[in-house]
mmCIF file of C-alpha atoms in Angstrom:
data_model
loop_
_atom_site.group_PDB
_atom_site.id
_atom_site.type_symbol
_atom_site.label_atom_id
_atom_site.label_comp_id
_atom_site.label_asym_id
_atom_site.label_seq_id
_atom_site.Cartn_x
_atom_site.Cartn_y
_atom_site.Cartn_z
ATOM 1 C CA MET A 1 -68.539 90.603 -143.474
ATOM 2 C CA ALA A 2 -72.238 89.170 -143.056
ATOM 3 C CA ALA A 3 -74.708 89.895 -145.802
ATOM 4 C CA PRO A 4 -77.378 92.361 -145.088
ATOM 5 C CA LEU A 5 -80.710 91.351 -143.571
ATOM 6 C CA SER A 6 -84.032 92.183 -144.694
ATOM 7 C CA PRO A 7 -85.818 95.046 -143.093
ATOM 8 C CA LEU A 8 -86.366 94.307 -139.395
ATOM 9 C CA PRO A 9 -89.985 93.435 -138.555
ATOM 10 C CA PRO A 10 -91.627 95.550 -135.885
ATOM 11 C CA GLN A 11 -92.027 92.424 -133.716
ATOM 12 C CA PHE A 12 -88.159 92.296 -133.328
ATOM 13 C CA LYS A 13 -87.745 96.061 -132.474
ATOM 14 C CA SER A 14 -85.897 95.112 -129.110
ATOM 15 C CA LEU A 15 -83.223 93.106 -131.161
ATOM 16 C CA GLN A 16 -82.176 96.148 -133.345
ATOM 17 C CA HIS A 17 -79.342 97.197 -131.188
ATOM 18 C CA HIS A 18 -78.054 93.715 -130.781
ATOM 19 C CA LEU A 19 -77.892 93.190 -134.483
ATOM 20 C CA ARG A 20 -76.264 96.685 -134.832
ATOM 21 C CA THR A 21 -73.657 95.556 -132.462
ATOM 22 C CA ALA A 22 -73.125 92.365 -134.274
ATOM 23 C CA GLN A 23 -72.679 94.418 -137.618
ATOM 24 C CA GLU A 24 -70.177 96.708 -135.750
ATOM 25 C CA HIS A 25 -68.165 93.767 -134.775
ATOM 26 C CA ASP A 26 -67.996 91.633 -137.977
ATOM 27 C CA LYS A 27 -64.512 93.017 -138.359
ATOM 28 C CA ARG A 28 -63.318 94.101 -134.906
ATOM 29 C CA ASP A 29 -64.424 90.910 -133.131
ATOM 30 C CA PRO A 30 -66.236 88.059 -135.200
ATOM 31 C CA VAL A 31 -66.873 85.894 -132.253
ATOM 32 C CA VAL A 32 -68.550 88.720 -130.158
ATOM 33 C CA ALA A 33 -70.641 89.247 -133.802
ATOM 34 C CA TYR A 34 -71.375 85.799 -134.126
ATOM 35 C CA TYR A 35 -73.127 85.419 -130.346
ATOM 36 C CA CYS A 36 -74.874 88.808 -130.848
ATOM 37 C CA ARG A 37 -76.530 87.362 -133.771
ATOM 38 C CA LEU A 38 -77.244 83.986 -132.035
ATOM 39 C CA TYR A 39 -78.824 85.826 -129.277
ATOM 40 C CA SER A 40 -80.831 87.637 -131.814
ATOM 41 C CA MET A 41 -81.965 84.227 -133.321
ATOM 42 C CA GLN A 42 -82.979 82.753 -130.080
ATOM 43 C CA THR A 43 -84.870 85.612 -128.762
ATOM 44 C CA GLY A 44 -86.449 86.338 -131.843
ATOM 45 C CA MET A 45 -87.739 82.630 -132.020
ATOM 46 C CA LYS A 46 -89.308 83.355 -128.783
ATOM 47 C CA ILE A 47 -90.824 86.489 -129.721
ATOM 48 C CA ASP A 48 -92.625 85.158 -133.098
ATOM 49 C CA SER A 49 -91.560 82.468 -135.446
ATOM 50 C CA LYS A 50 -94.998 82.192 -137.154
ATOM 51 C CA SER A 51 -95.756 85.261 -139.027
ATOM 52 C CA PRO A 52 -94.319 85.373 -142.541
ATOM 53 C CA GLU A 53 -92.127 88.436 -142.133
ATOM 54 C CA CYS A 54 -90.597 87.144 -138.782
ATOM 55 C CA ARG A 55 -90.003 83.630 -140.401
ATOM 56 C CA LYS A 56 -88.343 85.383 -143.558
ATOM 57 C CA PHE A 57 -86.145 87.484 -141.437
ATOM 58 C CA LEU A 58 -84.945 84.480 -138.967
ATOM 59 C CA SER A 59 -84.437 82.257 -142.003
ATOM 60 C CA LYS A 60 -81.877 85.049 -143.185
ATOM 61 C CA LEU A 61 -80.261 85.539 -139.942
ATOM 62 C CA MET A 62 -79.743 81.617 -139.585
ATOM 63 C CA ASP A 63 -78.164 81.829 -142.835
ATOM 64 C CA GLN A 64 -75.672 84.401 -141.621
ATOM 65 C CA LEU A 65 -74.930 82.449 -138.504
ATOM 66 C CA GLU A 66 -74.091 79.510 -140.620
ATOM 67 C CA THR A 67 -71.894 81.239 -142.814
ATOM 68 C CA GLN A 68 -70.172 82.976 -140.162
ATOM 69 C CA LYS A 69 -69.744 79.676 -138.341
ATOM 70 C CA LYS A 70 -68.070 78.231 -141.475
ATOM 71 C CA GLN A 71 -65.743 81.184 -141.660
ATOM 72 C CA LEU A 72 -64.635 80.788 -138.102
ATOM 73 C CA GLY A 73 -63.848 77.234 -138.616
ATOM 74 C CA ASP A 74 -62.581 75.484 -135.520
ATOM 75 C CA CYS A 75 -62.432 78.428 -133.447
ATOM 76 C CA ASP A 76 -62.494 77.392 -129.641
ATOM 77 C CA SER A 77 -64.776 80.265 -128.878
ATOM 78 C CA ILE A 78 -67.411 78.835 -131.319
ATOM 79 C CA THR A 79 -66.997 75.122 -130.705
ATOM 80 C CA GLN A 80 -66.806 75.244 -127.087
ATOM 81 C CA GLU A 81 -69.515 77.017 -125.021
ATOM 82 C CA ILE A 82 -67.259 77.701 -122.042
ATOM 83 C CA VAL A 83 -64.676 79.254 -124.113
ATOM 84 C CA GLY A 84 -67.067 81.188 -125.981
ATOM 85 C CA SER A 85 -68.752 82.441 -122.764
ATOM 86 C CA ALA A 86 -65.654 83.632 -121.158
ATOM 87 C CA HIS A 87 -64.697 85.446 -124.414
ATOM 88 C CA VAL A 88 -67.977 87.403 -124.402
ATOM 89 C CA GLU A 89 -67.839 88.072 -120.908
ATOM 90 C CA ASN A 90 -64.375 89.388 -120.623
ATOM 91 C CA TYR A 91 -65.039 91.740 -123.874
ATOM 92 C CA ALA A 92 -68.136 93.055 -122.226
ATOM 93 C CA LEU A 93 -66.422 93.691 -118.740
ATOM 94 C CA LYS A 94 -63.453 95.393 -120.539
ATOM 95 C CA MET A 95 -65.908 97.699 -122.056
ATOM 96 C CA PHE A 96 -67.782 98.128 -119.109
ATOM 97 C CA LEU A 97 -64.590 98.825 -117.160
ATOM 98 C CA TYR A 98 -63.489 101.438 -119.559
ATOM 99 C CA ALA A 99 -66.778 103.448 -119.556
ATOM 100 C CA ASP A 100 -66.904 103.170 -115.525
ATOM 101 C CA ASN A 101 -63.360 104.639 -115.142
ATOM 102 C CA GLU A 102 -64.425 107.633 -117.640
ATOM 103 C CA ASP A 103 -67.246 108.265 -115.655
ATOM 104 C CA ARG A 104 -65.410 108.110 -112.292
ATOM 105 C CA SER A 105 -62.736 110.443 -113.738
ATOM 106 C CA GLY A 106 -65.445 112.775 -114.792
ATOM 107 C CA ARG A 107 -64.976 112.483 -118.433
ATOM 108 C CA PHE A 108 -68.602 112.316 -119.752
ATOM 109 C CA HIS A 109 -68.875 111.902 -123.662
ATOM 110 C CA LYS A 110 -70.792 109.952 -126.233
ATOM 111 C CA ASN A 111 -68.045 107.038 -126.468
ATOM 112 C CA MET A 112 -68.404 106.187 -122.936
ATOM 113 C CA ILE A 113 -72.184 106.369 -123.170
ATOM 114 C CA LYS A 114 -72.009 103.854 -125.950
ATOM 115 C CA SER A 115 -69.605 101.712 -124.247
ATOM 116 C CA PHE A 116 -71.796 101.440 -121.168
ATOM 117 C CA TYR A 117 -74.893 100.685 -123.420
ATOM 118 C CA THR A 118 -72.735 98.231 -125.681
ATOM 119 C CA ALA A 119 -71.785 96.460 -122.476
ATOM 120 C CA SER A 120 -75.009 95.798 -121.443
ATOM 121 C CA LEU A 121 -76.164 94.502 -124.716
ATOM 122 C CA LEU A 122 -73.242 92.104 -124.784
ATOM 123 C CA LEU A 123 -74.233 90.848 -121.094
ATOM 124 C CA ASP A 124 -77.905 90.270 -122.661
ATOM 125 C CA THR A 125 -75.945 88.056 -125.285
ATOM 126 C CA LEU A 126 -74.422 85.867 -122.358
ATOM 127 C CA THR A 127 -77.889 84.454 -121.755
ATOM 128 C CA VAL A 128 -77.358 82.011 -124.778
ATOM 129 C CA PHE A 129 -75.059 79.991 -122.387
ATOM 130 C CA GLY A 130 -77.453 80.079 -119.352
ATOM 131 C CA GLU A 131 -78.654 82.198 -116.679
ATOM 132 C CA LEU A 132 -76.558 85.224 -115.881
ATOM 133 C CA THR A 133 -74.890 85.503 -112.584
ATOM 134 C CA GLU A 134 -76.198 87.821 -110.237
ATOM 135 C CA GLU A 135 -72.884 89.899 -110.645
ATOM 136 C CA ASN A 136 -73.550 90.292 -114.380
ATOM 137 C CA ILE A 137 -77.147 91.216 -113.818
ATOM 138 C CA GLN A 138 -76.134 93.925 -111.552
ATOM 139 C CA HIS A 139 -73.492 95.183 -114.137
ATOM 140 C CA ARG A 140 -76.184 95.044 -116.799
ATOM 141 C CA LYS A 141 -78.619 97.147 -114.751
ATOM 142 C CA TYR A 142 -75.816 99.552 -113.666
ATOM 143 C CA ALA A 143 -74.679 99.986 -117.356
ATOM 144 C CA ARG A 144 -78.086 100.708 -118.737
ATOM 145 C CA TRP A 145 -78.703 103.209 -115.859
ATOM 146 C CA LYS A 146 -75.612 104.935 -116.181
ATOM 147 C CA ALA A 147 -75.869 105.290 -120.014
ATOM 148 C CA THR A 148 -79.510 106.479 -119.629
ATOM 149 C CA TYR A 149 -78.679 109.126 -116.901
ATOM 150 C CA ILE A 150 -75.550 110.577 -118.403
ATOM 151 C CA HIS A 151 -77.216 110.831 -121.957
ATOM 152 C CA ASN A 152 -80.264 112.734 -120.546
ATOM 153 C CA CYS A 153 -77.898 115.013 -118.428
ATOM 154 C CA LEU A 154 -75.964 115.904 -121.552
ATOM 155 C CA LYS A 155 -79.155 116.359 -123.637
ATOM 156 C CA ASN A 156 -80.497 118.821 -120.668
ATOM 157 C CA GLY A 157 -77.215 120.627 -120.170
ATOM 158 C CA VAL A 158 -76.890 119.033 -116.683
ATOM 159 C CA THR A 159 -73.537 118.113 -115.318
ATOM 160 C CA PRO A 160 -73.549 114.319 -114.509
ATOM 161 C CA GLU A 161 -72.625 113.057 -111.233
ATOM 162 C CA SER A 162 -69.703 110.222 -111.142
ATOM 163 C CA GLY A 163 -70.413 107.050 -109.675
ATOM 164 C CA PRO A 164 -73.809 104.970 -108.693
ATOM 165 C CA VAL A 165 -75.212 108.064 -107.099
ATOM 166 C CA GLY A 166 -79.142 107.796 -107.655
ATOM 167 C CA PHE A 167 -78.847 104.439 -108.950
ATOM 168 C CA GLU A 168 -82.480 102.500 -108.743
ATOM 169 C CA GLY A 169 -82.160 99.976 -111.237
ATOM 170 C CA GLU A 170 -83.549 99.486 -115.023
ATOM 171 C CA GLU A 171 -85.615 101.780 -116.702
ATOM 172 C CA ASP A 172 -87.850 101.901 -119.851
ATOM 173 C CA TYR A 173 -85.889 102.514 -123.219
ATOM 174 C CA ASN A 174 -86.734 104.443 -126.526
ATOM 175 C CA GLU A 175 -84.824 104.935 -129.820
ATOM 176 C CA ASP A 176 -83.287 108.519 -129.821
ATOM 177 C CA ASP A 177 -82.324 110.385 -132.814
ATOM 178 C CA GLU A 178 -78.861 109.025 -132.623
ATOM 179 C CA GLY A 179 -80.124 105.466 -133.267
ATOM 180 C CA THR A 180 -78.821 104.332 -129.893
ATOM 181 C CA SER A 181 -81.354 103.319 -127.069
ATOM 182 C CA TYR A 182 -81.494 105.015 -123.908
ATOM 183 C CA ALA A 183 -84.401 105.876 -121.364
ATOM 184 C CA SER A 184 -86.498 108.861 -122.797
ATOM 185 C CA ASN A 185 -87.386 109.771 -118.906
ATOM 186 C CA GLU A 186 -85.342 112.629 -117.397
ATOM 187 C CA ALA A 187 -82.315 111.992 -115.101
ATOM 188 C CA PRO A 188 -83.272 110.210 -111.789
ATOM 189 C CA ASP A 189 -83.963 112.413 -108.542
ATOM 190 C CA ARG A 190 -80.630 111.536 -106.841
ATOM 191 C CA SER A 191 -82.144 112.657 -103.274
ATOM 192 C CA SER A 192 -84.165 109.292 -103.093
ATOM 193 C CA SER A 193 -81.031 106.963 -103.704
ATOM 194 C CA THR A 194 -81.698 103.461 -103.098
ATOM 195 C CA TYR A 195 -78.146 102.557 -103.842
ATOM 196 C CA GLN A 196 -76.216 100.679 -100.871
ATOM 197 C CA PRO A 197 -72.539 100.185 -100.777
ATOM 198 C CA GLY A 198 -71.507 96.578 -101.840
ATOM 199 C CA ASN A 199 -74.621 96.029 -104.115
ATOM 200 C CA MET A 200 -73.070 97.513 -107.412
ATOM 201 C CA PRO A 201 -69.791 96.723 -109.210
ATOM 202 C CA THR A 202 -66.886 99.170 -109.079
ATOM 203 C CA SER A 203 -64.094 99.755 -111.445
ATOM 204 C CA ASN A 204 -61.870 97.252 -109.341
ATOM 205 C CA PHE A 205 -62.269 94.343 -111.479
ATOM 206 C CA SER A 206 -59.832 91.713 -110.570
ATOM 207 C CA GLY A 207 -59.082 89.078 -113.056
ATOM 208 C CA ILE A 208 -60.375 90.645 -116.224
ATOM 209 C CA GLN A 209 -58.493 89.803 -119.210
ATOM 210 C CA ILE A 210 -59.155 90.031 -122.885
ATOM 211 C CA PRO A 211 -58.895 86.434 -124.351
ATOM 212 C CA PRO A 212 -56.680 85.429 -127.259
ATOM 213 C CA GLY A 213 -57.885 86.873 -130.530
ATOM 214 C CA ALA A 214 -59.885 89.526 -128.877
ATOM 215 C CA HIS A 215 -59.280 93.227 -128.992
ATOM 216 C CA ALA A 216 -60.219 96.155 -126.782
ATOM 217 C CA PRO A 217 -63.578 97.915 -127.947
ATOM 218 C CA ALA A 218 -63.096 100.674 -130.449
ATOM 219 C CA ASN A 219 -62.045 104.005 -129.064
ATOM 220 C CA THR A 220 -60.866 102.418 -125.759
ATOM 221 C CA PRO A 221 -57.256 102.358 -124.633
ATOM 222 C CA ALA A 222 -55.744 98.753 -125.131
ATOM 223 C CA GLU A 223 -54.383 99.245 -121.458
ATOM 224 C CA LEU A 224 -56.240 101.433 -118.768
ATOM 225 C CA PRO A 225 -53.987 103.929 -116.905
ATOM 226 C CA PRO A 226 -52.528 102.501 -113.762
ATOM 227 C CA SER A 227 -54.186 105.490 -111.877
ATOM 228 C CA ALA A 228 -57.628 104.478 -112.985
ATOM 229 C CA GLY A 229 -59.500 102.796 -110.041
ATOM 230 C CA VAL A 230 -62.342 103.118 -107.559
ATOM 231 C CA ALA A 231 -63.442 106.494 -106.527
ATOM 232 C CA SER A 232 -62.390 107.246 -102.976
ATOM 233 C CA SER A 233 -66.108 107.549 -101.758
ATOM 234 C CA THR A 234 -66.685 103.698 -102.566
ATOM 235 C CA VAL A 235 -63.390 102.619 -100.685
ATOM 236 C CA VAL A 236 -64.414 100.204 -98.067
ATOM 237 C CA HIS A 237 -62.192 99.394 -95.181
ATOM 238 C CA PRO A 238 -62.349 95.540 -94.664
ATOM 239 C CA SER A 239 -63.187 93.928 -91.356
ATOM 240 C CA PRO A 240 -61.273 90.883 -89.822
ATOM 241 C CA GLN A 241 -62.279 87.760 -91.119
ATOM 242 C CA ASN A 242 -61.514 84.104 -90.379
ATOM 243 C CA ILE A 243 -59.149 82.841 -93.331
ATOM 244 C CA PRO A 244 -59.945 79.319 -94.354
ATOM 245 C CA SER A 245 -57.358 76.937 -94.250
ATOM 246 C CA VAL A 246 -55.630 75.648 -97.390
ATOM 247 C CA ASP A 247 -54.534 72.320 -98.318
ATOM 248 C CA PRO A 248 -50.603 72.250 -97.600
ATOM 249 C CA SER A 249 -50.178 69.938 -100.700
ATOM 250 C CA LEU A 250 -51.365 72.990 -102.992
ATOM 251 C CA TYR A 251 -48.383 75.234 -101.972
ATOM 252 C CA ASN A 252 -45.996 73.381 -103.946
ATOM 253 C CA ALA A 253 -48.226 71.873 -106.606
ATOM 254 C CA GLN A 254 -46.784 71.047 -109.897
ATOM 255 C CA PRO A 255 -48.386 69.690 -113.167
ATOM 256 C CA GLN A 256 -48.403 65.874 -112.850
ATOM 257 C CA GLY A 257 -46.579 63.621 -115.305
ATOM 258 C CA GLY A 258 -48.777 63.088 -118.311
ATOM 259 C CA THR A 259 -51.496 65.535 -117.485
ATOM 260 C CA ARG A 260 -52.653 67.286 -120.550
ATOM 261 C CA LEU A 261 -55.099 70.459 -120.406
ATOM 262 C CA THR A 262 -57.663 71.152 -122.968
ATOM 263 C CA PRO A 263 -58.727 74.575 -124.078
ATOM 264 C CA GLU A 264 -61.883 74.045 -121.881
ATOM 265 C CA ASP A 265 -59.862 73.374 -118.839
ATOM 266 C CA PHE A 266 -58.084 76.691 -119.402
ATOM 267 C CA ALA A 267 -60.984 78.544 -119.727
ATOM 268 C CA ARG A 268 -62.683 76.981 -116.523
ATOM 269 C CA ALA A 269 -59.345 77.692 -114.524
ATOM 270 C CA GLN A 270 -59.560 81.237 -115.731
ATOM 271 C CA LYS A 271 -63.256 81.598 -114.603
ATOM 272 C CA TYR A 272 -62.335 80.302 -111.189
ATOM 273 C CA CYS A 273 -59.721 83.138 -110.837
ATOM 274 C CA LYS A 274 -62.308 85.611 -112.053
ATOM 275 C CA TYR A 275 -64.768 84.538 -109.585
ATOM 276 C CA ALA A 276 -62.083 84.717 -106.783
ATOM 277 C CA GLY A 277 -61.168 88.354 -107.913
ATOM 278 C CA SER A 278 -65.057 89.352 -107.869
ATOM 279 C CA ALA A 279 -65.295 87.770 -104.327
ATOM 280 C CA LEU A 280 -62.431 89.838 -103.001
ATOM 281 C CA GLN A 281 -64.374 92.915 -104.300
ATOM 282 C CA TYR A 282 -66.749 91.980 -101.910
ATOM 283 C CA GLU A 283 -64.344 90.690 -99.163
ATOM 284 C CA ASP A 284 -65.512 87.403 -99.416
ATOM 285 C CA VAL A 285 -62.276 85.693 -98.657
ATOM 286 C CA ASN A 286 -63.774 82.146 -98.222
ATOM 287 C CA THR A 287 -65.339 82.155 -101.648
ATOM 288 C CA ALA A 288 -61.985 83.717 -103.078
ATOM 289 C CA VAL A 289 -59.807 81.201 -101.516
ATOM 290 C CA GLU A 290 -62.171 78.097 -102.666
ATOM 291 C CA ASN A 291 -62.119 79.016 -106.176
ATOM 292 C CA LEU A 292 -58.385 79.674 -106.247
ATOM 293 C CA GLN A 293 -57.854 76.148 -104.800
ATOM 294 C CA LYS A 294 -60.338 74.783 -107.634
ATOM 295 C CA ALA A 295 -58.248 76.525 -110.310
ATOM 296 C CA LEU A 296 -54.916 75.302 -108.866
ATOM 297 C CA LYS A 297 -56.093 71.789 -108.653
ATOM 298 C CA LEU A 298 -57.401 71.782 -112.242
ATOM 299 C CA LEU A 299 -54.295 73.180 -113.593
ATOM 300 C CA THR A 300 -52.033 70.649 -111.574
ATOM 301 C CA ALA A 301 -54.236 67.535 -111.612
ATOM 302 C CA GLY A 302 -56.409 68.063 -114.732
ATOM 303 C CA ARG A 303 -59.500 67.512 -112.655
ATOM 304 C CA GLU A 304 -61.531 69.402 -110.055
#
């Protein structure tokens, strides 16, 4: 477990929940803990790297990162960015999926609120690898809004509504008395909803897998029940599409002699499969087929 840091400078208040998430995952999932701290380090450097208290804090945080990196040794999720990105993303989406299924089943409790909010923090963390995809930006906005909305409903004795009813995007956040950051304003007015079907994630996350060495978030089931799925109100009947042609040689593709796949190749193939699953959520057959072809070619030929 990482050594405790010095008191958090006021300038870094926005990072307190990312650092708390890192501490919570030191034993549960050290890779997730490492990238939460790395995100905090990079973001803190942008906020203030000159004042004495901030420099002192960042110096100790850097020491924590170096110690943790040595402890993790040659872990692929640390030495290879694409593997680390897949690890954190899959973990975040697994947590999001748990909370989303609880929400759509009408089970509102502090655990699912924290799962929604923590998922949004971990999606923040993905920015250490580059810009977020539009899909993950939407996941993050929705998770934060949902945590805020349900928290305020329960606080005010109001029964929350399941699903994305009333979703209008991110809100402002303040720290509540439980030490978890949610918006301080009241639950949104659902009569003026700007939600449009197809713009928001649903609980039907095809292709989400927990990477080797990762664990389901605390207090969430390792496997969600088969009945957990998209609420009936979100079901969209597909419209006819022109299915793109598939290279016939891929139907009977087999690994070519001498082809050796690296962990990076496997991680990239996994990402292509995930992208294909996400495309099918939005009935985008062309994108789904394109990504599946890329994954199959990579796995059989060792190249794209």
